[in-house]
Short mmCIF file of C-alpha atoms in Angstrom, two decimals:
data_model
loop_
_atom_site.label_atom_id
_atom_site.label_comp_id
_atom_site.label_asym_id
_atom_site.label_seq_id
_atom_site.Cartn_x
_atom_site.Cartn_y
_atom_site.Cartn_z
CA MET A 1 -19.37 -10.21 60.04
CA LYS A 2 -21.57 -11.85 57.37
CA LEU A 3 -23.92 -8.86 57.53
CA LYS A 4 -21.03 -6.45 56.90
CA ILE A 5 -19.89 -8.48 53.88
CA ALA A 6 -23.43 -8.54 52.51
CA VAL A 7 -23.77 -4.77 52.91
CA LEU A 8 -20.41 -4.13 51.22
CA THR A 9 -21.33 -6.46 48.37
CA ALA A 10 -24.65 -4.67 47.87
CA LEU A 11 -22.92 -1.30 47.82
CA MET A 12 -20.38 -2.49 45.24
CA LEU A 13 -23.14 -3.86 43.04
CA SER A 14 -25.11 -0.61 43.29
CA VAL A 15 -22.06 1.42 42.20
CA SER A 16 -21.48 -0.91 39.25
CA THR A 17 -25.13 -0.68 38.21
CA ALA A 18 -25.10 3.12 38.46
CA ALA A 19 -22.00 3.33 36.28
CA ASN A 20 -23.71 1.69 33.31
CA ALA A 21 -27.40 2.18 34.12
CA ASP A 22 -27.90 4.50 31.16
CA SER A 23 -25.85 2.45 28.72
CA MET A 24 -27.45 0.57 25.83
CA VAL A 25 -24.67 -2.03 26.01
CA ASN A 26 -24.62 -4.70 28.69
CA GLY A 27 -21.05 -4.47 29.93
CA SER A 28 -19.11 -4.12 33.16
CA PHE A 29 -17.66 -0.71 33.98
CA GLU A 30 -15.08 -2.19 36.37
CA ALA A 31 -13.90 -4.84 33.91
CA GLY A 32 -13.71 -2.20 31.20
CA GLU A 33 -11.66 0.08 33.42
CA ALA A 34 -9.13 -2.69 34.04
CA LYS A 35 -8.92 -3.58 30.34
CA ALA A 36 -8.58 0.09 29.32
CA ILE A 37 -5.07 0.37 30.75
CA VAL A 38 -3.65 -0.86 27.44
CA CYS A 39 -5.92 1.43 25.39
CA GLY A 40 -4.66 4.45 27.34
CA ALA A 41 -1.30 4.27 25.57
CA CYS A 42 -2.92 5.81 22.49
CA HIS A 43 -6.28 7.15 23.60
CA GLY A 44 -5.00 8.80 26.74
CA PRO A 45 -6.13 8.68 30.37
CA ASN A 46 -9.87 8.07 30.56
CA GLY A 47 -10.15 8.14 26.78
CA ASN A 48 -8.98 11.72 26.26
CA SER A 49 -6.21 11.39 23.68
CA VAL A 50 -3.25 13.75 23.78
CA ASN A 51 -2.31 13.04 20.16
CA PRO A 52 -4.55 14.80 17.58
CA ALA A 53 -4.01 11.96 15.13
CA TRP A 54 -5.68 9.51 17.52
CA PRO A 55 -9.31 9.94 18.54
CA SER A 56 -10.59 10.88 21.94
CA ILE A 57 -13.17 8.25 22.86
CA ALA A 58 -14.22 9.54 26.29
CA GLY A 59 -17.97 9.99 26.42
CA GLN A 60 -18.54 8.20 23.14
CA HIS A 61 -21.75 6.15 22.96
CA ALA A 62 -21.20 2.52 23.91
CA PRO A 63 -23.12 1.12 20.89
CA TYR A 64 -20.88 3.09 18.54
CA ILE A 65 -17.63 2.06 20.26
CA LEU A 66 -18.77 -1.56 20.21
CA LYS A 67 -19.62 -1.35 16.50
CA GLN A 68 -16.20 0.09 15.65
CA LEU A 69 -14.31 -2.50 17.68
CA GLN A 70 -16.26 -5.24 15.93
CA ALA A 71 -15.49 -3.62 12.57
CA PHE A 72 -11.76 -3.52 13.31
CA LYS A 73 -11.81 -7.16 14.37
CA SER A 74 -13.78 -8.34 11.33
CA GLY A 75 -11.73 -6.30 8.88
CA ALA A 76 -14.66 -4.07 7.88
CA ARG A 77 -12.55 -1.18 9.14
CA SER A 78 -8.77 -1.23 8.82
CA ASN A 79 -6.02 0.33 10.90
CA VAL A 80 -2.70 -1.35 11.68
CA LEU A 81 -2.75 -0.51 15.38
CA MET A 82 -6.46 -0.94 16.05
CA THR A 83 -6.88 -4.11 14.03
CA GLY A 84 -4.13 -5.78 16.02
CA GLN A 85 -5.64 -4.69 19.32
CA ALA A 86 -9.21 -5.62 18.38
CA MET A 87 -8.18 -9.11 17.29
CA MET A 88 -7.24 -9.85 20.89
CA LEU A 89 -10.57 -8.70 22.32
CA SER A 90 -13.48 -10.99 23.08
CA ASP A 91 -17.08 -9.83 22.64
CA GLU A 92 -17.25 -9.37 26.42
CA ASN A 93 -14.06 -7.28 26.43
CA MET A 94 -15.53 -5.00 23.77
CA GLU A 95 -18.77 -4.54 25.67
CA ASN A 96 -16.92 -3.76 28.89
CA LEU A 97 -14.61 -1.22 27.21
CA SER A 98 -17.58 0.43 25.50
CA VAL A 99 -19.42 0.92 28.77
CA TYR A 100 -16.31 2.24 30.52
CA TYR A 101 -15.43 4.85 27.91
CA GLU A 102 -19.02 5.97 27.53
CA ALA A 103 -19.01 6.97 31.20
CA GLN A 104 -15.90 9.17 30.93
CA ASP A 105 -15.99 12.97 30.68
CA VAL A 106 -14.90 14.61 27.45
CA ALA A 107 -12.07 17.14 27.75
CA ALA A 108 -13.01 20.43 26.07
CA LYS A 109 -10.81 21.62 23.20
CA ALA A 110 -10.38 24.94 21.42
CA ILE A 111 -11.15 25.56 17.77
CA THR A 112 -7.95 25.12 15.75
CA GLU A 113 -8.70 27.68 13.02
CA PRO A 114 -10.75 30.61 14.38
CA ARG A 115 -10.79 32.19 10.91
CA THR A 116 -12.90 29.34 9.55
CA VAL A 117 -15.43 29.20 12.40
CA ALA A 118 -18.24 30.83 10.42
CA LYS A 119 -17.73 28.53 7.44
CA GLY A 120 -17.47 25.45 9.62
CA GLU A 121 -20.58 26.34 11.60
CA ALA A 122 -22.56 27.05 8.42
CA LEU A 123 -21.65 23.63 7.03
CA TYR A 124 -22.36 21.85 10.31
CA ARG A 125 -25.74 23.49 10.82
CA GLY A 126 -26.94 24.11 7.29
CA GLY A 127 -24.89 22.01 4.91
CA ASN A 128 -24.20 23.29 1.40
CA LYS A 129 -27.10 23.30 -1.05
CA GLU A 130 -24.82 24.06 -3.98
CA ASN A 131 -22.97 20.75 -3.81
CA GLY A 132 -25.65 18.73 -2.01
CA VAL A 133 -23.87 18.41 1.34
CA SER A 134 -26.30 17.61 4.15
CA ALA A 135 -26.04 19.39 7.49
CA CYS A 136 -24.07 17.47 10.13
CA ILE A 137 -26.62 18.55 12.72
CA ALA A 138 -29.21 16.20 11.22
CA CYS A 139 -27.47 13.10 12.58
CA HIS A 140 -24.98 14.40 15.12
CA GLY A 141 -27.26 16.94 16.83
CA PRO A 142 -26.87 20.66 17.62
CA ASN A 143 -24.09 20.06 20.14
CA GLY A 144 -22.46 17.11 18.39
CA LYS A 145 -23.76 14.57 20.90
CA GLY A 146 -24.90 12.10 18.26
CA ASN A 147 -27.62 9.46 18.57
CA PRO A 148 -26.71 6.26 20.46
CA ALA A 149 -29.80 4.32 19.32
CA ALA A 150 -28.93 4.96 15.66
CA ARG A 151 -25.20 4.50 16.35
CA TYR A 152 -24.46 8.02 15.16
CA PRO A 153 -21.35 8.99 17.11
CA ALA A 154 -20.80 11.92 19.41
CA ILE A 155 -18.29 14.16 17.61
CA SER A 156 -18.11 17.25 19.79
CA GLY A 157 -14.58 17.94 20.97
CA GLN A 158 -13.04 15.46 18.57
CA TYR A 159 -9.63 16.44 17.25
CA ALA A 160 -9.85 18.32 13.96
CA GLN A 161 -6.93 16.36 12.53
CA TYR A 162 -8.61 13.04 13.24
CA ALA A 163 -12.07 14.18 12.11
CA ALA A 164 -10.68 15.53 8.84
CA GLN A 165 -8.88 12.26 8.12
CA GLN A 166 -12.07 10.28 8.68
CA LEU A 167 -13.92 12.51 6.22
CA ARG A 168 -11.16 11.99 3.66
CA ASP A 169 -11.28 8.24 4.24
CA TYR A 170 -15.05 8.20 3.75
CA ALA A 171 -14.69 10.31 0.62
CA SER A 172 -12.14 7.94 -0.89
CA GLY A 173 -14.05 4.84 0.16
CA THR A 174 -11.21 3.69 2.40
CA ARG A 175 -13.64 3.75 5.30
CA LYS A 176 -17.03 2.10 4.77
CA THR A 177 -18.45 1.73 8.27
CA ASP A 178 -21.51 3.79 7.32
CA ALA A 179 -22.85 0.72 5.49
CA PRO A 180 -25.48 -0.04 4.41
CA THR A 181 -26.58 3.59 3.94
CA ARG A 182 -23.38 5.16 2.51
CA VAL A 183 -24.50 8.42 4.10
CA MET A 184 -21.02 9.47 5.27
CA ARG A 185 -19.32 8.41 2.05
CA ASP A 186 -21.82 10.34 -0.06
CA ILE A 187 -21.56 13.50 2.07
CA ALA A 188 -17.76 13.41 2.42
CA ALA A 189 -17.28 12.90 -1.32
CA ARG A 190 -19.03 16.22 -1.96
CA LEU A 191 -16.89 18.21 0.46
CA SER A 192 -13.94 20.24 -0.75
CA GLU A 193 -10.67 20.07 1.20
CA ASP A 194 -11.32 23.57 2.55
CA GLU A 195 -14.77 22.49 3.74
CA ILE A 196 -13.34 19.39 5.41
CA LYS A 197 -10.82 21.50 7.32
CA ALA A 198 -13.40 24.13 8.29
CA VAL A 199 -16.05 21.76 9.61
CA SER A 200 -13.45 19.58 11.38
CA SER A 201 -12.06 22.62 13.18
CA TYR A 202 -15.56 23.64 14.20
CA ILE A 203 -16.26 20.15 15.52
CA GLN A 204 -13.14 20.27 17.72
CA GLY A 205 -14.46 23.33 19.53
CA LEU A 206 -18.05 22.11 19.70
CA HIS A 207 -19.40 21.26 23.14
#
């Protein structure tokens, strides 16, 4: 009987280790899964939001999720709903949630404005030399997968509505979580509204 319990325990530990073996955050997948029930009300099952105003966080890098949760809790980033939720999370809760959502699969989405695909792709891959806008690909990669070590988020498949609002918030200075570099604020401030809509639509269909 003791042998059976030992074997089962070993198997459970191996599954847990496999779930977050590639993560750069030391959290528990199982604990994150249990805690994520509340988050699902806005972010959807497994982190795939069904509301374009709220971000899909499935597949997002754990270091980035952790950084944003910390920012909401500290007040460095402000949102009525998220600030309230983050205030109730411990450091361990945040780490666990980050690991759980990182392991989820991203649901593919279609481009919202097919007519602006060429413009959006040109901005994403080449920027705009005329107004000094850097190419998104430099930090977020050719497929929008980001860079977890640098805490550059994965943005492929993110809702256009949400992505556009974040660019506007960076442009206005409402959002400052690119500190200390100001890279997103500087880039977003140079984008026109048409460019924001075009590149955000392209990002939604990127995978």
